[in-house]
């Protein structure tokens, strides 16, 4: 693994998996660009990274706002002559039944998780191609591989990322663009607390299943290794990731289990 002096842009770097990734890359001497909305939290993560790398900068971004993403990308690309890695990690989850969720909540989740990553990737790709290549990752979810109760829009947004980034990989292979889809199961972060409900408000609770998941720093260590190996798709988590294989190879069993899945 050699991330020394590599320029790595991470979204969702203020918390959870993004924060843990930033610290792992900092320990390897990478040059980091940390992005999310909350600059106070980003400053705390930068402070942790500064113990290991001299090159850590904050560029705040709102992934639900196309104009803001383009402006931020312009600023970043003016400050850096290359971007080696773009890690599309920022996102929000959902805790609401389909039938009760107004479409504007579906759109908010889709804007952040799907169009946010798409807009930022399109802003960075020309630079990567110009510089002779680059590596783009997207953090999706096991529910980007199958449906799950209370997550209809979230699951849809993560499925969409698979379609988009598989296509980017196929189209840009000859321009030396590597694409890794990271597919986490349950990782211990604030994702359920930060999830939105049918009113579009913060759910505010740590799910039991979430709390018993894989620690974020273990997850980040595995992701860093998968990126070094240029994996095309990487499942990370506990036994829950088996559902991905069940959905693929034993669909009838999946349909039976899906109707009995515990929602949290
Ligand atoms: N934890 C899990 O079990 C799990 C499982 C599968 C997939 N994932 C995926 O992993 C990624 C990271 O989530 P996490 O588990 O680390 O949860 P988290 O602790 O809630 O972190 C989410 C990150 O996304 C950022 N974010 C949210 N909305 C944003 C917006 N509009 N613009 C910019 N940044 C935004 C947040 O920063 P600000 O609030 O500062 O903007 C935060 O840094 C997400 O894509 C999530 O869907 C997590």
Coordinates of C-alpha atoms and ligand atoms in Angstrom, one line a residue:
X1 CA 0.0 0.0 0.0
X2 CA 1.5 3.3 -0.9
X3 CA -0.7 6.4 -0.4
X4 CA 2.3 8.5 0.5
X5 CA 1.9 12.0 -1.1
X6 CA -1.3 10.8 -2.9
X7 CA -3.9 13.5 -3.1
X8 CA -7.1 12.1 -1.7
X9 CA -10.5 13.9 -1.6
X10 CA -13.0 12.4 0.8
X11 CA -16.6 13.5 1.1
X12 CA -18.5 12.8 4.4
X13 CA -15.2 13.2 6.1
X14 CA -16.6 14.8 9.3
X15 CA -17.9 11.6 10.8
X16 CA -18.0 7.8 10.8
X17 CA -16.4 5.9 7.9
X18 CA -15.1 9.1 6.2
X19 CA -13.4 10.3 9.4
X20 CA -11.9 6.8 9.9
X21 CA -10.7 6.7 6.3
X22 CA -9.1 10.2 6.6
X23 CA -7.1 9.1 9.7
X24 CA -5.9 5.9 8.0
X25 CA -4.8 7.8 4.9
X26 CA -3.1 10.5 7.0
X27 CA -1.1 7.8 8.8
X28 CA 0.2 6.8 5.3
X29 CA 1.3 10.4 4.5
X30 CA -1.4 11.2 2.1
X31 CA -2.4 14.7 1.2
X32 CA -6.1 15.1 2.2
X33 CA -9.0 17.2 1.1
X34 CA -11.8 16.8 3.7
X35 CA -15.4 17.7 2.7
X36 CA -18.8 17.7 4.2
X37 CA -21.2 20.4 5.5
X38 CA -20.2 20.8 9.1
X39 CA -16.9 22.8 9.3
X40 CA -16.6 22.5 13.0
X41 CA -16.6 18.7 12.9
X42 CA -14.3 18.7 9.8
X43 CA -11.8 20.9 11.8
X44 CA -11.8 18.3 14.6
X45 CA -11.0 15.6 12.0
X46 CA -8.3 17.7 10.4
X47 CA -6.8 18.2 13.9
X48 CA -6.6 14.4 14.3
X49 CA -5.0 14.0 10.8
X50 CA -2.5 16.9 11.4
X51 CA -0.7 14.5 13.8
X52 CA 0.3 12.4 10.8
X53 CA 0.3 14.6 7.7
X54 CA 1.2 18.2 6.9
X55 CA -1.2 18.3 4.1
X56 CA -4.8 18.3 5.2
X57 CA -7.3 20.9 4.0
X58 CA -11.0 21.5 4.5
X59 CA -13.4 22.4 1.7
X60 CA -16.9 22.4 2.9
X61 CA -19.5 21.0 0.5
X62 CA -23.3 20.4 0.4
X63 CA -23.9 17.3 -1.7
X64 CA -27.6 18.1 -2.0
X65 CA -26.7 21.4 -3.8
X66 CA -25.4 21.1 -7.3
X67 CA -24.3 24.7 -7.6
X68 CA -22.3 24.4 -4.3
X69 CA -20.7 21.1 -5.5
X70 CA -19.5 22.8 -8.7
X71 CA -18.2 25.9 -6.9
X72 CA -16.4 23.7 -4.4
X73 CA -14.9 21.5 -7.1
X74 CA -13.7 24.7 -8.9
X75 CA -11.9 25.9 -5.7
X76 CA -10.3 22.5 -5.1
X77 CA -9.1 22.1 -8.7
X78 CA -7.6 25.6 -8.6
X79 CA -5.7 24.6 -5.4
X80 CA -4.5 21.2 -6.5
X81 CA -2.9 20.3 -9.8
X82 CA -4.1 16.6 -9.5
X83 CA -6.6 14.5 -7.6
X84 CA -5.4 10.9 -7.3
X85 CA -8.4 9.5 -5.4
X86 CA -12.0 10.8 -5.1
X87 CA -13.9 8.9 -2.3
X88 CA -17.6 9.6 -2.7
X89 CA -18.6 8.6 0.9
X90 CA -21.0 11.4 2.1
X91 CA -24.6 10.3 2.5
X92 CA -27.8 10.1 4.5
X93 CA -29.9 7.2 5.4
X94 CA -33.7 6.9 5.9
X95 CA -36.1 5.6 8.5
X96 CA -39.6 5.8 7.0
X97 CA -42.1 3.5 5.3
X98 CA -42.6 4.1 1.6
X99 CA -46.3 4.7 1.9
X100 CA -45.8 7.5 4.5
X101 CA -42.8 9.2 2.8
X102 CA -43.5 12.3 0.7
X103 CA -41.6 12.4 -2.6
X104 CA -39.7 15.4 -1.5
X105 CA -38.0 13.3 1.1
X106 CA -37.2 10.6 -1.6
X107 CA -35.7 13.5 -3.7
X108 CA -33.6 14.8 -0.8
X109 CA -32.0 11.4 -0.3
X110 CA -31.5 10.9 -4.0
X111 CA -30.0 14.4 -4.4
X112 CA -27.5 13.8 -1.6
X113 CA -26.5 10.2 -2.1
X114 CA -26.8 9.8 -5.9
X115 CA -26.7 13.2 -7.7
X116 CA -24.2 14.5 -5.1
X117 CA -21.7 11.8 -6.1
X118 CA -22.5 12.1 -9.8
X119 CA -22.1 15.9 -9.9
X120 CA -18.8 15.8 -8.0
X121 CA -17.4 12.9 -10.1
X122 CA -18.3 14.7 -13.3
X123 CA -16.5 17.8 -12.0
X124 CA -13.3 15.8 -11.1
X125 CA -13.1 13.3 -14.0
X126 CA -11.8 15.7 -16.7
X127 CA -8.8 16.5 -14.4
X128 CA -8.2 12.8 -13.7
X129 CA -8.2 12.0 -17.4
X130 CA -5.9 15.0 -18.2
X131 CA -3.4 13.9 -15.5
X132 CA -3.3 10.3 -17.0
X133 CA -5.6 8.5 -14.6
X134 CA -7.1 8.4 -11.2
X135 CA -9.2 6.3 -8.8
X136 CA -12.8 6.9 -7.9
X137 CA -14.6 5.1 -5.1
X138 CA -18.2 5.3 -4.1
X139 CA -19.5 4.1 -0.7
X140 CA -22.8 2.4 -1.4
X141 CA -24.4 -0.2 1.0
X142 CA -25.6 -3.8 1.1
X143 CA -29.1 -2.3 0.6
X144 CA -27.7 -1.0 -2.7
X145 CA -27.9 -4.7 -3.6
X146 CA -31.3 -5.6 -2.2
X147 CA -34.3 -3.8 -0.8
X148 CA -34.8 -3.3 2.9
X149 CA -37.8 -2.1 5.1
X150 CA -37.8 1.7 5.9
X151 CA -35.1 2.4 3.4
X152 CA -36.9 2.6 0.0
X153 CA -35.3 5.9 -1.2
X154 CA -32.0 5.1 0.5
X155 CA -31.8 1.7 -1.1
X156 CA -32.8 3.1 -4.5
X157 CA -30.1 5.8 -4.3
X158 CA -27.4 3.2 -3.5
X159 CA -28.6 0.9 -6.3
X160 CA -28.3 3.8 -8.7
X161 CA -24.7 4.4 -7.7
X162 CA -23.9 0.8 -8.8
X163 CA -25.4 1.4 -12.2
X164 CA -23.6 4.8 -12.6
X165 CA -20.2 3.7 -11.4
X166 CA -20.1 0.3 -13.2
X167 CA -20.7 2.3 -16.4
X168 CA -18.0 4.9 -15.6
X169 CA -15.6 2.0 -15.1
X170 CA -16.5 0.4 -18.4
X171 CA -16.3 3.6 -20.3
X172 CA -13.1 5.0 -18.9
X173 CA -10.9 1.9 -18.5
X174 CA -8.7 3.0 -21.4
X175 CA -8.2 6.4 -19.7
X176 CA -6.7 4.7 -16.7
X177 CA -9.7 5.5 -14.4
X178 CA -10.1 2.9 -11.7
X179 CA -13.5 2.5 -10.0
X180 CA -14.2 0.8 -6.7
X181 CA -17.7 0.3 -5.3
X182 CA -17.5 -0.1 -1.5
X183 CA -20.5 -2.0 -0.1
X184 CA -20.7 -1.8 3.7
X185 CA -23.0 -3.8 5.9
X186 CA -23.5 -2.5 9.5
X187 CA -20.7 -0.3 10.6
X188 CA -20.8 1.5 14.0
X189 CA -21.3 5.2 13.0
X190 CA -24.0 7.8 13.5
X191 CA -25.7 6.9 10.3
X192 CA -29.0 5.9 11.9
X193 CA -28.9 8.9 14.2
X194 CA -28.4 11.2 11.2
X195 CA -31.0 9.3 9.0
X196 CA -34.1 11.2 8.1
X197 CA -37.7 10.3 8.8
X198 CA -40.9 10.8 6.8
X199 CA -40.9 14.6 7.8
X200 CA -37.3 14.9 6.5
X201 CA -36.2 15.4 10.1
X202 CA -33.4 13.7 11.9
X203 CA -34.4 10.2 13.2
X204 CA -32.0 10.7 16.2
X205 CA -31.7 7.1 17.4
X206 CA -28.9 4.6 17.3
X207 CA -30.3 1.3 15.9
X208 CA -29.5 -1.8 17.9
X209 CA -28.2 -3.6 14.8
X210 CA -26.0 -0.6 14.0
X211 CA -24.5 -0.5 17.5
X212 CA -23.5 -4.1 17.2
X213 CA -21.8 -3.6 13.8
X214 CA -18.2 -3.5 12.7
X215 CA -16.1 -0.6 14.2
X216 CA -15.5 2.2 11.8
X217 CA -11.7 2.0 12.0
X218 CA -11.7 -1.7 11.2
X219 CA -14.0 -0.9 8.2
X220 CA -11.7 1.9 7.1
X221 CA -8.6 -0.4 7.3
X222 CA -10.3 -3.0 5.1
X223 CA -11.4 -0.3 2.6
X224 CA -7.9 1.2 2.4
X225 CA -6.6 -2.3 1.6
X226 CA -9.3 -2.9 -1.0
X227 CA -8.4 0.4 -2.7
X228 CA -4.7 -0.5 -2.8
X229 CA -5.7 -3.7 -4.5
X230 CA -7.9 -1.7 -7.0
X231 CA -10.9 -4.0 -6.2
X232 CA -13.9 -3.3 -8.4
X233 CA -16.4 -4.1 -5.7
X234 CA -15.8 -4.7 -2.0
X235 CA -18.2 -6.0 0.6
X236 CA -17.3 -5.0 4.2
X237 CA -19.2 -5.8 7.4
X238 CA -20.4 -8.7 9.5
X239 CA -22.6 -11.7 8.7
X240 CA -25.3 -9.4 7.3
X241 CA -23.3 -9.1 4.0
X242 CA -24.3 -12.8 3.3
X243 CA -27.7 -11.4 2.2
X244 CA -26.0 -10.0 -0.9
X245 CA -25.1 -13.5 -1.9
X246 CA -28.5 -14.9 -1.0
X247 CA -30.2 -12.2 -3.1
X248 CA -28.0 -13.1 -6.1
X249 CA -27.8 -16.9 -5.9
X250 CA -30.9 -17.8 -4.0
X251 CA -33.5 -15.2 -4.9
X252 CA -36.5 -17.2 -3.7
X253 CA -35.0 -17.5 -0.3
X254 CA -34.3 -13.7 -0.3
X255 CA -37.9 -12.9 -1.1
X256 CA -39.0 -15.1 1.8
X257 CA -36.5 -13.5 4.2
X258 CA -37.1 -10.0 3.0
X259 CA -40.7 -10.1 4.1
X260 CA -39.6 -11.1 7.6
X261 CA -36.6 -8.7 7.9
X262 CA -36.5 -6.6 11.1
X263 CA -36.6 -3.0 10.1
X264 CA -33.8 -1.6 12.3
Ligands
LIG1 N1 -22.6 2.9 8.9 C1 -23.2 2.0 8.1 O1 -23.6 0.9 8.7 C2 -23.3 2.1 6.6 C3 -23.7 1.0 5.9 C4 -23.8 1.1 4.6 C5 -23.4 2.3 3.9 N2 -23.0 3.4 4.6 C6 -22.6 4.6 3.9 O2 -21.4 5.1 4.4 C7 -21.3 6.5 4.1 C8 -20.8 7.1 5.3 O3 -21.8 7.1 6.4 P1 -21.4 6.8 7.9 O4 -21.9 5.5 8.3 O5 -20.0 7.2 8.2 O6 -22.5 7.8 8.6 P2 -22.3 9.3 9.3 O7 -21.4 9.1 10.5 O8 -23.7 9.8 9.5 O9 -21.5 10.1 8.2 C9 -22.2 10.6 7.1 C10 -21.3 11.7 6.4 O10 -21.9 12.2 5.3 C11 -21.9 13.6 5.4 N3 -23.1 14.2 4.7 C12 -24.4 13.9 5.0 N4 -25.2 14.7 4.2 C13 -24.3 15.5 3.5 C14 -24.5 16.6 2.5 N5 -25.8 17.0 2.2 N6 -23.4 17.2 2.0 C15 -22.2 16.8 2.4 N7 -22.0 15.8 3.3 C16 -23.0 15.2 3.8 C17 -21.9 13.9 6.9 O11 -21.3 15.2 7.1 P3 -22.0 16.6 7.5 O12 -23.2 16.3 8.4 O13 -20.9 17.4 8.1 O14 -22.4 17.2 6.2 C18 -21.0 12.8 7.4 O15 -19.7 13.2 7.3 C19 -22.7 6.9 3.7 O16 -22.8 7.0 2.3 C20 -23.6 5.7 4.1 O17 -24.8 5.6 3.3 C21 -22.9 3.3 6.0

